[in-house]
PDB file of C-alpha atoms in Angstrom:
ATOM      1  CA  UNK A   1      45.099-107.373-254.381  1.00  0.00           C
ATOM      2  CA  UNK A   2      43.652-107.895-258.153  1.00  0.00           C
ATOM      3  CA  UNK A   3      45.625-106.041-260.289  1.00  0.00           C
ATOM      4  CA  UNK A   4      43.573-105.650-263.350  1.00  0.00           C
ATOM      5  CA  UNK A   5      39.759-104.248-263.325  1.00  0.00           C
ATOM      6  CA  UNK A   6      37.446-105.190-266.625  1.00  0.00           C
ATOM      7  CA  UNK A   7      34.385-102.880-267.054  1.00  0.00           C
ATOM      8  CA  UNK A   8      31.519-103.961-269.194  1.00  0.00           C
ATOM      9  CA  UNK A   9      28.079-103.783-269.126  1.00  0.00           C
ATOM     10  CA  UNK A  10      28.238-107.475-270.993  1.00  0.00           C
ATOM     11  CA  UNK A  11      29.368-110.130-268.603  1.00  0.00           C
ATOM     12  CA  UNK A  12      30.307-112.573-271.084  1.00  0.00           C
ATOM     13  CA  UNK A  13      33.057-110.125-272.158  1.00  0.00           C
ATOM     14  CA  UNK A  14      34.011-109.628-268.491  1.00  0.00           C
ATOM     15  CA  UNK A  15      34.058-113.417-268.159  1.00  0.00           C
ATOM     16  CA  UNK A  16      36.390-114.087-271.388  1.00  0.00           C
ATOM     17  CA  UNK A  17      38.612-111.329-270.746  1.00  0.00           C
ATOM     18  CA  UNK A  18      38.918-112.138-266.864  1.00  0.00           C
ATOM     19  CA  UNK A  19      39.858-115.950-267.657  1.00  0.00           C
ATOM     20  CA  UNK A  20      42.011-115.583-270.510  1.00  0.00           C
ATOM     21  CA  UNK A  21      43.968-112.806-268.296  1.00  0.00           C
ATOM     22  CA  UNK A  22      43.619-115.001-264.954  1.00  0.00           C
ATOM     23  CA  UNK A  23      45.351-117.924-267.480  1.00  0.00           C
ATOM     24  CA  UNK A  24      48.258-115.681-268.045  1.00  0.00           C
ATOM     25  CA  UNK A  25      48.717-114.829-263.987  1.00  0.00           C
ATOM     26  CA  UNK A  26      46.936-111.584-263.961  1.00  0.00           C
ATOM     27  CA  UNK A  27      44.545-110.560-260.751  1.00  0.00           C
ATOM     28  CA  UNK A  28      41.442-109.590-262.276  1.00  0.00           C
ATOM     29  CA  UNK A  29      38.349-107.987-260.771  1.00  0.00           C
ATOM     30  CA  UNK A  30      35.113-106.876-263.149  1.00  0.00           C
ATOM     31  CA  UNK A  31      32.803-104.341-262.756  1.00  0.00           C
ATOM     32  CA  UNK A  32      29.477-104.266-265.055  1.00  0.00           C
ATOM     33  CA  UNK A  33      28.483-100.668-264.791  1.00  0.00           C
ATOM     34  CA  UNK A  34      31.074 -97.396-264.373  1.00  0.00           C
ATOM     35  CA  UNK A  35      29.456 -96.020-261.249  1.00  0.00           C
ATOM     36  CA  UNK A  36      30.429 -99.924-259.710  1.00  0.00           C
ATOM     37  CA  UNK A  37      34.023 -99.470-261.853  1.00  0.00           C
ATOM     38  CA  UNK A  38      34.479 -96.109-259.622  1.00  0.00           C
ATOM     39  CA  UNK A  39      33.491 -97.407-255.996  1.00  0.00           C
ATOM     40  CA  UNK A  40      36.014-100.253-256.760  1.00  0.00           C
ATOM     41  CA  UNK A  41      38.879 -97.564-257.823  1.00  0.00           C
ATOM     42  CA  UNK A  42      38.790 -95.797-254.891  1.00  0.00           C
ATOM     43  CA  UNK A  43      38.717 -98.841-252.856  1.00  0.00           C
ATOM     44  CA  UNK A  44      42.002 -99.994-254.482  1.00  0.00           C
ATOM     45  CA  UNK A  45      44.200 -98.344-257.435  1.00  0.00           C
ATOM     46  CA  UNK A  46      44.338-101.285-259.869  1.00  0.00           C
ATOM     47  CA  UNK A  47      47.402-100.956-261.862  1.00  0.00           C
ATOM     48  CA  UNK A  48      45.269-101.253-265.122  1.00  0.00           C
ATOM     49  CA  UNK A  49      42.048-100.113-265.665  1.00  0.00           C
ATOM     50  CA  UNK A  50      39.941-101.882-269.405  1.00  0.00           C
ATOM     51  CA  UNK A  51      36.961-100.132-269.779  1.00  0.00           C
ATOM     52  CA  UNK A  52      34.517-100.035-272.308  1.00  0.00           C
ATOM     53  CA  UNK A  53      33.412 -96.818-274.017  1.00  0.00           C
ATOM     54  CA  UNK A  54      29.709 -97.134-274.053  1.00  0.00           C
ATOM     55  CA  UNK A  55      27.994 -98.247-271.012  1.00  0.00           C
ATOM     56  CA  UNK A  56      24.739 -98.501-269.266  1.00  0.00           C
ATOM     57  CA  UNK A  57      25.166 -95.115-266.883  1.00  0.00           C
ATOM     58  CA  UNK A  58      27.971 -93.602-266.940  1.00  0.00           C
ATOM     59  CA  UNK A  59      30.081 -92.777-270.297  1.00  0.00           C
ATOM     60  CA  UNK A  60      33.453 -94.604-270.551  1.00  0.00           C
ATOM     61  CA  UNK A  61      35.161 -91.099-271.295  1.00  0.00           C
ATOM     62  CA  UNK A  62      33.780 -89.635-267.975  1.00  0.00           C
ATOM     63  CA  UNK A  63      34.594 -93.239-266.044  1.00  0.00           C
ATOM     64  CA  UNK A  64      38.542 -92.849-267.817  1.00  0.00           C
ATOM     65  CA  UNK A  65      39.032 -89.440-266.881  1.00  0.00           C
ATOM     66  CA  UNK A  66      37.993 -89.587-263.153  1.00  0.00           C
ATOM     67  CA  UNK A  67      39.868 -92.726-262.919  1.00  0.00           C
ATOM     68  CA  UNK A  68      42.545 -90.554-263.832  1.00  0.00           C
ATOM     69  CA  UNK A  69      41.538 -88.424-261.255  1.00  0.00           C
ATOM     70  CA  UNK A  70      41.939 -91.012-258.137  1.00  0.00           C
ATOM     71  CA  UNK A  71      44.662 -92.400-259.315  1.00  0.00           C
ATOM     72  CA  UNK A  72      47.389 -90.858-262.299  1.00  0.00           C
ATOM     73  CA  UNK A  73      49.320 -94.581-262.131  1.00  0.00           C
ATOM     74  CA  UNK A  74      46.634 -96.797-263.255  1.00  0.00           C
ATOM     75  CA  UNK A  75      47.140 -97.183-267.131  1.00  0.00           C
ATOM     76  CA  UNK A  76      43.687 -96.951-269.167  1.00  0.00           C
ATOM     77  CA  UNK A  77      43.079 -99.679-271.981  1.00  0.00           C
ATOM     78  CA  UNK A  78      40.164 -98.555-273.616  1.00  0.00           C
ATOM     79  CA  UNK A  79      37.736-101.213-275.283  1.00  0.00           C
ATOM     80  CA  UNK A  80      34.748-100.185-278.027  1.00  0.00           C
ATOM     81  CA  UNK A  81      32.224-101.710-280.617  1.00  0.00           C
ATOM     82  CA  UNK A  82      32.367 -98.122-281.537  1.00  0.00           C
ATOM     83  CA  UNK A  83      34.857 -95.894-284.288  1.00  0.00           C
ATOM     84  CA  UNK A  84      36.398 -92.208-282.688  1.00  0.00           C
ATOM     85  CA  UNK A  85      37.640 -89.283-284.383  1.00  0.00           C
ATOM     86  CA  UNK A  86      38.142 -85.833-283.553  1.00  0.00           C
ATOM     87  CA  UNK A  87      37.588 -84.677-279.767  1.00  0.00           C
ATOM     88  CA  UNK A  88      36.730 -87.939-278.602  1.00  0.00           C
ATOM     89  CA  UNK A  89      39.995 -89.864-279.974  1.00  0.00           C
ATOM     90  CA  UNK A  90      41.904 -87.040-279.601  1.00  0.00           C
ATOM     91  CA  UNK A  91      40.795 -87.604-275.502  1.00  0.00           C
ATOM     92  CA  UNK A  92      41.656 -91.151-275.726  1.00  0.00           C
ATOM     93  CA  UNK A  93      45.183 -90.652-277.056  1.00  0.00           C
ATOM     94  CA  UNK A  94      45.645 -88.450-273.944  1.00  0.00           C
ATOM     95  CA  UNK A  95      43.958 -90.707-271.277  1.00  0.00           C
ATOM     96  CA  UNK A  96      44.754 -93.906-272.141  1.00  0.00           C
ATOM     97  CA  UNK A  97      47.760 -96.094-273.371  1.00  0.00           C
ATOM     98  CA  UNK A  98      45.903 -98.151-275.695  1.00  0.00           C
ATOM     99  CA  UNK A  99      42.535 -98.486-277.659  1.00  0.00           C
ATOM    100  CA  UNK A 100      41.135-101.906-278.605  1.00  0.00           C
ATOM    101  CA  UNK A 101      37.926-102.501-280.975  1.00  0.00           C
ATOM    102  CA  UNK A 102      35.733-105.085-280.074  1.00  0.00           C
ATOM    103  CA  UNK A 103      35.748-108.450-280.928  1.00  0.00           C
ATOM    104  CA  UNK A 104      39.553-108.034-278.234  1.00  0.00           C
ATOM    105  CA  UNK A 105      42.451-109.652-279.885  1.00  0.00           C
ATOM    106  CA  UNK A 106      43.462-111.170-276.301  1.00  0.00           C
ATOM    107  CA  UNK A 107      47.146-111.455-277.595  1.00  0.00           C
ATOM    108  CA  UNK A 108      47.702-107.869-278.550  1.00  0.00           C
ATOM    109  CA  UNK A 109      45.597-106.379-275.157  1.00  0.00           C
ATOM    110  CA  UNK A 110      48.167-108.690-273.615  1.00  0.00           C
ATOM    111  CA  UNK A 111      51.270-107.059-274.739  1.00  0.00           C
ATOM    112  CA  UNK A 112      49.277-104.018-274.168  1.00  0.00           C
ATOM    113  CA  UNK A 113      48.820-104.938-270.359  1.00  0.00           C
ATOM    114  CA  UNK A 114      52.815-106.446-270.194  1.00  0.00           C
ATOM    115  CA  UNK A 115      53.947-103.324-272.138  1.00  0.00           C
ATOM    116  CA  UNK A 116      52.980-100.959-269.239  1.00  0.00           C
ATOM    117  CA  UNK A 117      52.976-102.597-265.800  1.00  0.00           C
ATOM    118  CA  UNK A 118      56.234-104.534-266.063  1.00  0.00           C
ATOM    119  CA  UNK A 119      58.444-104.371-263.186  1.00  0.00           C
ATOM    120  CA  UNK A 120      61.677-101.952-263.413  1.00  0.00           C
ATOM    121  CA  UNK A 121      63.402-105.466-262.596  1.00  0.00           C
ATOM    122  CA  UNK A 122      62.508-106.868-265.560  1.00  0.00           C
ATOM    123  CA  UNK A 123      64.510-107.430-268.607  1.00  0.00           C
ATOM    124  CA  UNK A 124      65.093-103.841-269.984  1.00  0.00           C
ATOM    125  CA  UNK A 125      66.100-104.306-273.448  1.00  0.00           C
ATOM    126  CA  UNK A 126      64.981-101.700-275.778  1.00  0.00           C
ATOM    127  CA  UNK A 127      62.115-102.833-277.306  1.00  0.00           C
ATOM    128  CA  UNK A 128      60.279-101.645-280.301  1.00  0.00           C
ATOM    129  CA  UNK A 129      60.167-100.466-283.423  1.00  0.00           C
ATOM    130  CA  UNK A 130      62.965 -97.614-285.529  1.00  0.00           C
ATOM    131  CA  UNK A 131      60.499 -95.660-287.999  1.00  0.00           C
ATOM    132  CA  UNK A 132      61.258 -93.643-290.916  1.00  0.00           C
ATOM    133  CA  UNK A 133      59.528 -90.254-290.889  1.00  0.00           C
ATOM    134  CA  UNK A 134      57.907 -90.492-294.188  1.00  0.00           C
ATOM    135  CA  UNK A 135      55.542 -87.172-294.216  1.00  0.00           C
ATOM    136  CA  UNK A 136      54.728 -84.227-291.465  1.00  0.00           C
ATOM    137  CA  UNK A 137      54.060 -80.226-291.544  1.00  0.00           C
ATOM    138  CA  UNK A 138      56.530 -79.989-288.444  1.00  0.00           C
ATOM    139  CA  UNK A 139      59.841 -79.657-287.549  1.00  0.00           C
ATOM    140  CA  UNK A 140      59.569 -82.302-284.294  1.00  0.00           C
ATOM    141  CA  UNK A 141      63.240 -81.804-283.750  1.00  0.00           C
ATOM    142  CA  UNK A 142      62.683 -77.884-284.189  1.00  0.00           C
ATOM    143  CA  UNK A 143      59.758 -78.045-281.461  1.00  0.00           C
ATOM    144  CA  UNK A 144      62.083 -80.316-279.190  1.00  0.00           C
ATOM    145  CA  UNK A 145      64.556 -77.780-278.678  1.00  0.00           C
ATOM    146  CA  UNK A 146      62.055 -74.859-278.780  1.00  0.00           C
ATOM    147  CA  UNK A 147      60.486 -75.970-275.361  1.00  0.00           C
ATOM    148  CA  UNK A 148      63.950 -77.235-274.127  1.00  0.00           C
ATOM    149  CA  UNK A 149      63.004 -80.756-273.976  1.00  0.00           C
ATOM    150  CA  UNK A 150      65.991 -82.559-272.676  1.00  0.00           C
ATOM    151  CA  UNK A 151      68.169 -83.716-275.755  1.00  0.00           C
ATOM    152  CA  UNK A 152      70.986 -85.612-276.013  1.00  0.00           C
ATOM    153  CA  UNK A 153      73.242 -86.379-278.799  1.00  0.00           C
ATOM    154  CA  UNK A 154      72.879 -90.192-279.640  1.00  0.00           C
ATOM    155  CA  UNK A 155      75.889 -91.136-282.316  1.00  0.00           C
ATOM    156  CA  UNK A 156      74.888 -94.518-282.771  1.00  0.00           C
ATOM    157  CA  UNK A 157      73.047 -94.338-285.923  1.00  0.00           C
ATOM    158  CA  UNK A 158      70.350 -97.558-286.729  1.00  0.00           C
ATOM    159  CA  UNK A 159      70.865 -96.727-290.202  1.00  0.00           C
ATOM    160  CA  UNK A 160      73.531 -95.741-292.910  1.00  0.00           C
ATOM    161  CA  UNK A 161      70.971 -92.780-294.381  1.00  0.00           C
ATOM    162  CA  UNK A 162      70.790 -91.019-291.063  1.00  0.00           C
ATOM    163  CA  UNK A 163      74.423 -90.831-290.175  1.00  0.00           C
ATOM    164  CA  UNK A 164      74.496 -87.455-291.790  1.00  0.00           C
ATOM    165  CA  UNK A 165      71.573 -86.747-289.294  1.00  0.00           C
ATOM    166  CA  UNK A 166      71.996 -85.928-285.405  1.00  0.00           C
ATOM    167  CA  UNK A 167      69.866 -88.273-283.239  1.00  0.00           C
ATOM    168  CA  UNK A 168      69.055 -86.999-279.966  1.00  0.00           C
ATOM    169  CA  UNK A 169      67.926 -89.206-277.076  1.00  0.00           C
ATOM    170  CA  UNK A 170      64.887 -87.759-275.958  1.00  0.00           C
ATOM    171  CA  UNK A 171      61.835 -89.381-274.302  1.00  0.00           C
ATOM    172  CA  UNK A 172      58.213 -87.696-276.104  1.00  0.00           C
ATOM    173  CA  UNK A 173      54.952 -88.963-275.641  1.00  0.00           C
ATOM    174  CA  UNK A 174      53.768 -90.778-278.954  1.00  0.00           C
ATOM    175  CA  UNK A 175      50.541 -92.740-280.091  1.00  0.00           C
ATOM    176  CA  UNK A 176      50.973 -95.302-283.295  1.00  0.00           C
ATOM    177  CA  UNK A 177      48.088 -96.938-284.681  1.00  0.00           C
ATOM    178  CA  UNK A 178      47.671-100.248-286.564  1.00  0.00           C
ATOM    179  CA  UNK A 179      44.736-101.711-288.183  1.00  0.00           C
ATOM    180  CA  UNK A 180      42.174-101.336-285.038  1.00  0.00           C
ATOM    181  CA  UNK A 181      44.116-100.856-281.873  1.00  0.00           C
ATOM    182  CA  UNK A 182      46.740 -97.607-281.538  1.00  0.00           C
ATOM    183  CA  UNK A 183      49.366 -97.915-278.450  1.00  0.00           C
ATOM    184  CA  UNK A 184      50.535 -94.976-276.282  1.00  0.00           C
ATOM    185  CA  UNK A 185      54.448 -95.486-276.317  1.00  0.00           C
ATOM    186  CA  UNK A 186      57.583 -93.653-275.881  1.00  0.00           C
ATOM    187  CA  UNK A 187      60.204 -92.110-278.214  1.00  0.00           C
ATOM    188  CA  UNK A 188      63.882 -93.665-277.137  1.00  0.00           C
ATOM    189  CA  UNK A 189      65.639 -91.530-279.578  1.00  0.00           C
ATOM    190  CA  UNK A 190      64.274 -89.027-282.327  1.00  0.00           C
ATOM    191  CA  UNK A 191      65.746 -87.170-285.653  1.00  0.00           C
ATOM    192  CA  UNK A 192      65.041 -85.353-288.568  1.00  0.00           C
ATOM    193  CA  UNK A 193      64.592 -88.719-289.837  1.00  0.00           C
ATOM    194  CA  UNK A 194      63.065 -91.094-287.626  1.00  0.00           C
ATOM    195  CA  UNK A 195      62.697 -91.728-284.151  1.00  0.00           C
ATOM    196  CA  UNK A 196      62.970 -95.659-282.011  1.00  0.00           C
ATOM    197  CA  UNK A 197      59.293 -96.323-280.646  1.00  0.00           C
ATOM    198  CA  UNK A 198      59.556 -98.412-276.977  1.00  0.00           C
ATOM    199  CA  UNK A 199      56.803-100.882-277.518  1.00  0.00           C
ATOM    200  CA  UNK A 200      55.781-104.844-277.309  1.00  0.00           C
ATOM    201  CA  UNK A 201      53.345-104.328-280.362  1.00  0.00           C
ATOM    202  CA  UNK A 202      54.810-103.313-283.919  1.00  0.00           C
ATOM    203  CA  UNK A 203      53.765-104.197-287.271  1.00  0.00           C
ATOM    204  CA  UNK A 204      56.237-106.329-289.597  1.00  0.00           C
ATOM    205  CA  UNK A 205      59.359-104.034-291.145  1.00  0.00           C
ATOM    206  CA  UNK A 206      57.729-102.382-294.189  1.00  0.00           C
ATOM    207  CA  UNK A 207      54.920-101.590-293.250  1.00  0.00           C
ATOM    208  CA  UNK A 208      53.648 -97.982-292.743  1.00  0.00           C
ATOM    209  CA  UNK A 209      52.375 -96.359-289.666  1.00  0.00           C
ATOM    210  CA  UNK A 210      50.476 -93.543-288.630  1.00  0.00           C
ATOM    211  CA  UNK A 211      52.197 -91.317-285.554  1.00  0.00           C
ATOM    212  CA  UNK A 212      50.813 -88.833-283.003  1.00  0.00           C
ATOM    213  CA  UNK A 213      53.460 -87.192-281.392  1.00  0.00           C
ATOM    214  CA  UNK A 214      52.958 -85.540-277.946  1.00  0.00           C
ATOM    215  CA  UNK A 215      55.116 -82.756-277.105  1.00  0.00           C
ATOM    216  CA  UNK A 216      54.855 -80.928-273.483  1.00  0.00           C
ATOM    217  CA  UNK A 217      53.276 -77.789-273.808  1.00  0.00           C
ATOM    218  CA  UNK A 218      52.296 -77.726-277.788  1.00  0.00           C
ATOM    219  CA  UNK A 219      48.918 -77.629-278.297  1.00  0.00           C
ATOM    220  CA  UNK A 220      48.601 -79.869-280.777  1.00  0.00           C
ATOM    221  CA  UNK A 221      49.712 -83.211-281.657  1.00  0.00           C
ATOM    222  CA  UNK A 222      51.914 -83.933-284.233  1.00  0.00           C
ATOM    223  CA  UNK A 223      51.327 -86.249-287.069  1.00  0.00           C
ATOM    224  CA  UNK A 224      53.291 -87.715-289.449  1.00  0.00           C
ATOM    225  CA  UNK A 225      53.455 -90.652-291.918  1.00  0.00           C
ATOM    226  CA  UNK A 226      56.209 -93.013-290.996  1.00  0.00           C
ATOM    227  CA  UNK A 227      58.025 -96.279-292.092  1.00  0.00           C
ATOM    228  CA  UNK A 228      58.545 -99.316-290.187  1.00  0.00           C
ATOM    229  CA  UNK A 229      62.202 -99.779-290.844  1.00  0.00           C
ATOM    230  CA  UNK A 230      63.396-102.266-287.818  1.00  0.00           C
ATOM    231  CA  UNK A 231      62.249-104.015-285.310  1.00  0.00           C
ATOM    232  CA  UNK A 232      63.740-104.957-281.879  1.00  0.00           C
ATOM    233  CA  UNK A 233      61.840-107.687-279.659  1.00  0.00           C
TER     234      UNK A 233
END
């Protein structure tokens, strides 16, 4: 059964997407409207669901969250023409595990696709990115043990400034964002200091990043201002 479903109310961006994806050994079935997008979920629960945002009757944030609703496996990629802030991206981050702006870097919404439906039997190598926390108005390792997240102690440090530092291995929800595209991840390992991102996408060592962190049960996400330290591939 097709693996992938594209939504768009523009079939030439159904076509492009479905025939680079089909080059790369992906099923793919399109649907050009979300009330068509929502008959075909509940036929079959694709394991990814790429959806754009605006369409012809049915918003993309109403077709994401009832596709959450019929199925909480398929991972959302969401696609727009279209800049969100506040409630709306704030939605996104929660719903879906990446957002893309339109024209689609193919490359990067393939990682995207390979970075969440690849088989447990797969080469599990950490991948990813070890980020410096740079700036943030919270205590994330504070908060951790607050709502007894599982922790545990992690003594092999990535770098000489945090030895001083307990690490804690501890998986948390968290959303990075570079240039037009963010990617819903997961820590590997956190501090006072940094944390290890699990991801396919990362921008070169250096550079800075923006980070969401989810934590179960706090209301908000936190943010913080980080530094791209190392990279694992």
């Amino acid at each position: 059964m097709p693996e992938i479903l594209v939504v768009d109310d523009e079939e030439l961006i159904c076509w492009s997407i479905k025939r680079e994806l089909s080059k790369r050994g992906y099923e793919i079935e399109s649907a050009l409207s979300g009330k068509d997008a929502l008959e075909k979920l509940e036929k079959n629960p694709f394991k990814v669901l790429i959806t754009d945002i605006k369409l012809p009757d049915i918003s993309g944030f109403n077709v994401i969250e009832k596709a959450r609703q019929i199925s909480n496996s398929t991972k959302i990629i969401a696609i727009s023409s279209y800049h969100y802030e506040g409630e709306k991206l704030t939605l996104l981050k929660k719903y879906s595990c990446g957002f893309l702006s339109k024209p689609i870097d193919i490359n990067v919404l393939n990682s995207l696709i390979k970075m969440n439906i690849k088989s447990p039997k797969e080469d599990n190598r950490q991948k990813g990115m070890g980020v410096k926390i740079v700036d943030t108005d919270y205590d994330i390792i504070e908060i951790l043990k607050e709502k007894n997240i599982e922790m545990k102690s992690a003594n092999n440090d990535y770098y000489e400034e945090k030895r001083e530092h307990i690490r804690y291995k501890v998986l948390v929800d968290v959303v990075f964002s570079i240039n037009k595209h963010f990617v819903h991840s997961r820590t590997v390992d956190v501090s006072k200091m940094g944390a290890f991102i699990e991801t396919e996408i990362a921008p070169d060592e250096g550079s800075a990043v923006n980070l969401d962190f989810f934590i179960p049960e706090f209301d908000n996400g936190i943010s913080a201002l980080a530094k791209v330290m190392h990279i694992t591939m």
